[in-house]
Coordinates of C-alpha atoms in Angstrom, one line a residue:
M1 CA -79.2 -49.1 -163.1
N2 CA -80.1 -51.8 -160.9
F3 CA -79.0 -54.2 -157.5
L4 CA -77.7 -57.0 -160.1
E5 CA -76.4 -54.4 -162.7
E6 CA -74.5 -53.0 -159.7
K7 CA -73.3 -56.3 -158.7
I8 CA -71.8 -57.3 -161.9
L9 CA -69.8 -54.3 -161.8
E10 CA -68.8 -54.5 -158.8
D11 CA -67.7 -57.7 -158.5
G12 CA -67.5 -59.4 -162.2
K13 CA -65.1 -60.1 -164.4
I14 CA -64.7 -59.8 -168.0
N15 CA -62.5 -62.9 -169.5
P16 CA -61.3 -62.8 -173.2
G17 CA -64.3 -64.0 -175.8
N18 CA -66.8 -61.9 -173.9
V19 CA -66.9 -64.5 -170.7
L20 CA -68.8 -62.9 -168.0
K21 CA -67.3 -64.5 -165.2
V22 CA -69.5 -63.9 -162.0
D23 CA -68.9 -66.9 -160.0
N24 CA -67.9 -65.8 -156.8
F25 CA -71.6 -64.4 -156.3
L26 CA -74.2 -66.0 -159.5
N27 CA -72.5 -69.2 -160.1
H28 CA -69.9 -71.1 -157.6
Q29 CA -70.0 -69.2 -154.8
I30 CA -73.8 -67.7 -154.4
D31 CA -74.7 -64.3 -153.0
I32 CA -77.9 -65.5 -150.7
D33 CA -79.5 -61.8 -150.5
I34 CA -78.6 -61.2 -154.2
M35 CA -80.5 -64.5 -155.4
R36 CA -83.3 -63.0 -153.2
Q37 CA -83.5 -59.9 -154.4
I38 CA -83.7 -62.1 -158.0
A39 CA -86.7 -63.9 -157.0
Y40 CA -88.7 -60.8 -155.5
E41 CA -87.9 -59.0 -159.1
F42 CA -88.7 -61.9 -161.0
K43 CA -91.8 -62.3 -158.9
R44 CA -92.9 -58.6 -159.2
R45 CA -92.7 -58.9 -163.1
F46 CA -94.7 -61.9 -163.5
K47 CA -97.4 -60.8 -161.1
G48 CA -100.1 -61.8 -161.3
L49 CA -99.6 -65.0 -164.3
P50 CA -100.4 -68.3 -163.4
V51 CA -98.0 -70.2 -162.3
D52 CA -97.7 -74.5 -161.6
K53 CA -94.2 -75.1 -162.0
V54 CA -90.8 -73.0 -161.7
L55 CA -88.6 -75.1 -163.9
T56 CA -84.6 -74.9 -164.8
I57 CA -81.4 -76.3 -166.7
E58 CA -78.4 -78.2 -163.7
S59 CA -76.8 -76.6 -162.1
S60 CA -76.8 -72.5 -162.3
G61 CA -80.0 -71.8 -162.4
I62 CA -81.2 -74.4 -159.1
A63 CA -80.2 -71.7 -156.6
I64 CA -82.4 -68.8 -158.3
A65 CA -85.6 -71.3 -158.8
T66 CA -85.6 -72.4 -155.9
M67 CA -85.6 -68.8 -154.3
L68 CA -88.4 -68.2 -156.4
A69 CA -90.8 -71.4 -156.0
D70 CA -90.3 -70.7 -152.4
L71 CA -92.3 -67.0 -153.0
Y72 CA -94.8 -68.9 -155.3
D73 CA -94.7 -72.0 -153.1
V74 CA -94.7 -74.9 -155.8
P75 CA -91.8 -77.2 -157.1
V76 CA -88.8 -76.8 -158.4
V77 CA -88.1 -79.5 -161.5
F78 CA -84.4 -79.0 -163.1
A79 CA -83.6 -80.7 -166.3
K80 CA -80.6 -82.8 -166.0
K81 CA -77.6 -82.9 -168.1
G82 CA -76.7 -86.1 -169.7
E83 CA -77.6 -89.9 -168.6
T84 CA -76.9 -91.2 -164.6
A85 CA -77.6 -94.6 -162.9
N86 CA -80.6 -93.9 -161.9
S87 CA -82.0 -92.4 -165.5
T88 CA -85.1 -93.9 -166.6
D89 CA -86.7 -94.1 -170.2
D90 CA -89.8 -92.1 -168.6
K91 CA -88.3 -88.4 -169.5
Y92 CA -88.5 -85.7 -171.8
M93 CA -85.2 -85.2 -173.5
S94 CA -84.0 -82.4 -175.7
Q95 CA -80.7 -81.3 -176.6
A96 CA -78.7 -77.8 -175.9
Y97 CA -75.5 -76.3 -176.8
S98 CA -73.4 -74.9 -173.8
F99 CA -71.8 -71.3 -174.9
T100 CA -70.0 -72.3 -171.7
H101 CA -68.8 -75.8 -172.1
K102 CA -68.4 -75.7 -175.8
K103 CA -70.3 -78.8 -176.4
M104 CA -73.7 -80.0 -177.0
N105 CA -75.8 -81.8 -173.9
S106 CA -79.1 -84.1 -173.6
V107 CA -81.2 -82.6 -171.4
F108 CA -84.5 -84.2 -169.4
V109 CA -86.4 -84.2 -167.2
S110 CA -88.4 -87.6 -165.6
R111 CA -92.2 -87.4 -167.0
P112 CA -93.8 -87.9 -163.7
Y113 CA -92.1 -84.0 -162.8
L114 CA -94.1 -82.0 -165.4
S115 CA -97.8 -82.7 -166.6
E116 CA -99.8 -81.9 -169.5
G117 CA -101.5 -78.3 -168.8
E118 CA -99.2 -77.4 -166.0
H119 CA -98.1 -73.1 -166.7
V120 CA -94.2 -73.5 -166.2
L121 CA -92.5 -70.2 -165.6
I122 CA -88.3 -70.8 -167.3
V123 CA -85.6 -69.6 -165.2
D124 CA -82.3 -69.4 -165.5
D125 CA -78.6 -67.3 -165.0
F126 CA -77.4 -67.0 -167.6
L127 CA -78.7 -66.6 -171.7
A128 CA -76.7 -66.0 -174.2
D129 CA -77.4 -68.0 -177.6
G130 CA -80.9 -69.4 -176.1
Q131 CA -80.5 -73.1 -176.7
A132 CA -80.7 -74.2 -172.7
T133 CA -84.0 -71.9 -173.1
K134 CA -85.0 -73.7 -176.4
A135 CA -84.7 -77.1 -174.7
L136 CA -86.7 -76.0 -171.4
I137 CA -89.3 -74.6 -173.6
D138 CA -88.6 -78.1 -175.6
I139 CA -89.7 -79.7 -172.4
V140 CA -92.1 -78.3 -171.6
H141 CA -94.3 -78.3 -174.5
Q142 CA -93.4 -81.8 -175.2
A143 CA -95.3 -82.2 -171.6
G144 CA -98.2 -80.3 -172.7
G145 CA -98.0 -77.4 -170.0
S146 CA -97.4 -74.1 -171.2
V147 CA -95.1 -71.2 -170.8
T148 CA -95.9 -68.9 -168.4
G149 CA -92.3 -66.9 -168.8
I150 CA -88.8 -67.0 -168.7
G151 CA -86.7 -65.6 -166.1
I152 CA -83.1 -64.7 -167.0
A153 CA -80.8 -63.2 -164.5
I154 CA -78.3 -62.1 -166.8
E155 CA -78.3 -61.1 -170.3
K156 CA -76.0 -61.0 -172.9
G157 CA -77.7 -58.9 -175.7
I158 CA -74.8 -58.8 -177.9
Q159 CA -75.8 -62.6 -178.6
K160 CA -78.7 -63.2 -180.1
G161 CA -80.9 -65.5 -178.0
G162 CA -83.2 -63.2 -176.1
E163 CA -84.2 -61.5 -179.6
K164 CA -85.2 -64.7 -180.9
L165 CA -86.9 -65.6 -178.4
R166 CA -89.0 -62.3 -177.7
S167 CA -89.8 -62.6 -181.7
E168 CA -91.4 -66.0 -181.3
G169 CA -94.2 -64.7 -178.8
Y170 CA -92.4 -65.6 -175.2
R171 CA -92.2 -63.4 -172.4
L172 CA -88.9 -63.2 -171.5
E173 CA -87.9 -60.8 -168.3
S174 CA -84.2 -60.1 -167.8
I175 CA -83.1 -58.3 -165.2
A176 CA -79.5 -57.7 -166.7
I177 CA -78.9 -57.1 -170.3
I178 CA -75.3 -56.6 -171.5
D179 CA -74.6 -54.9 -174.7
K180 CA -71.2 -54.3 -174.9
M181 CA -68.3 -55.3 -172.7
D182 CA -64.7 -55.3 -173.3
A183 CA -62.0 -57.5 -171.6
E184 CA -59.5 -55.2 -172.4
T185 CA -60.7 -52.0 -170.4
Q186 CA -63.2 -54.1 -168.0
T187 CA -66.3 -52.4 -169.1
I188 CA -69.7 -53.3 -169.8
E189 CA -72.1 -51.4 -171.2
F190 CA -76.0 -52.4 -169.9
R191 CA -79.7 -52.2 -172.0
Q192 CA -81.5 -49.4 -170.3
V193 CA -84.7 -51.5 -169.9
K194 CA -87.6 -49.1 -168.8
K195 CA -89.7 -51.1 -166.3

């Protein structure tokens, strides 16, 4: 069992509908030590691969992306959800359905922040159906960049997002993969992956 699986068992809570709440350390209150360990683990797993930018989607992936980009000494770019007053028309756009919020989001990155030929490492806190990740991949491709890899803190293996991305040839590294969880018994089964 790795450090993140232990933390999930210690502090996570399963709500009905296969919703794992880890907001006390990952996506509301942030445990900096866990973020640091996640960043170091991704750097280890993607060792030797070129990385020009680290890309995530707002908001929960930003902490992980920032810690990891610091290790690579490269910029963090995060896709924004929805329009803001200072949005421009000069942007790469895609669509992503949010499993957590049960709605479709338009996500975008302003064109100056991703460039043709860049090697982009995508990271996020969760992977369920893979919609957010697919939107980020689409944005990287629109910019003419390439996806070096995808780093996910917690993958819901009970959903098919990870399986689809791997079958499409993407290098997907998830630190914790949940194959089964039960809200009634508060039990979680993790996939055993050799690393």
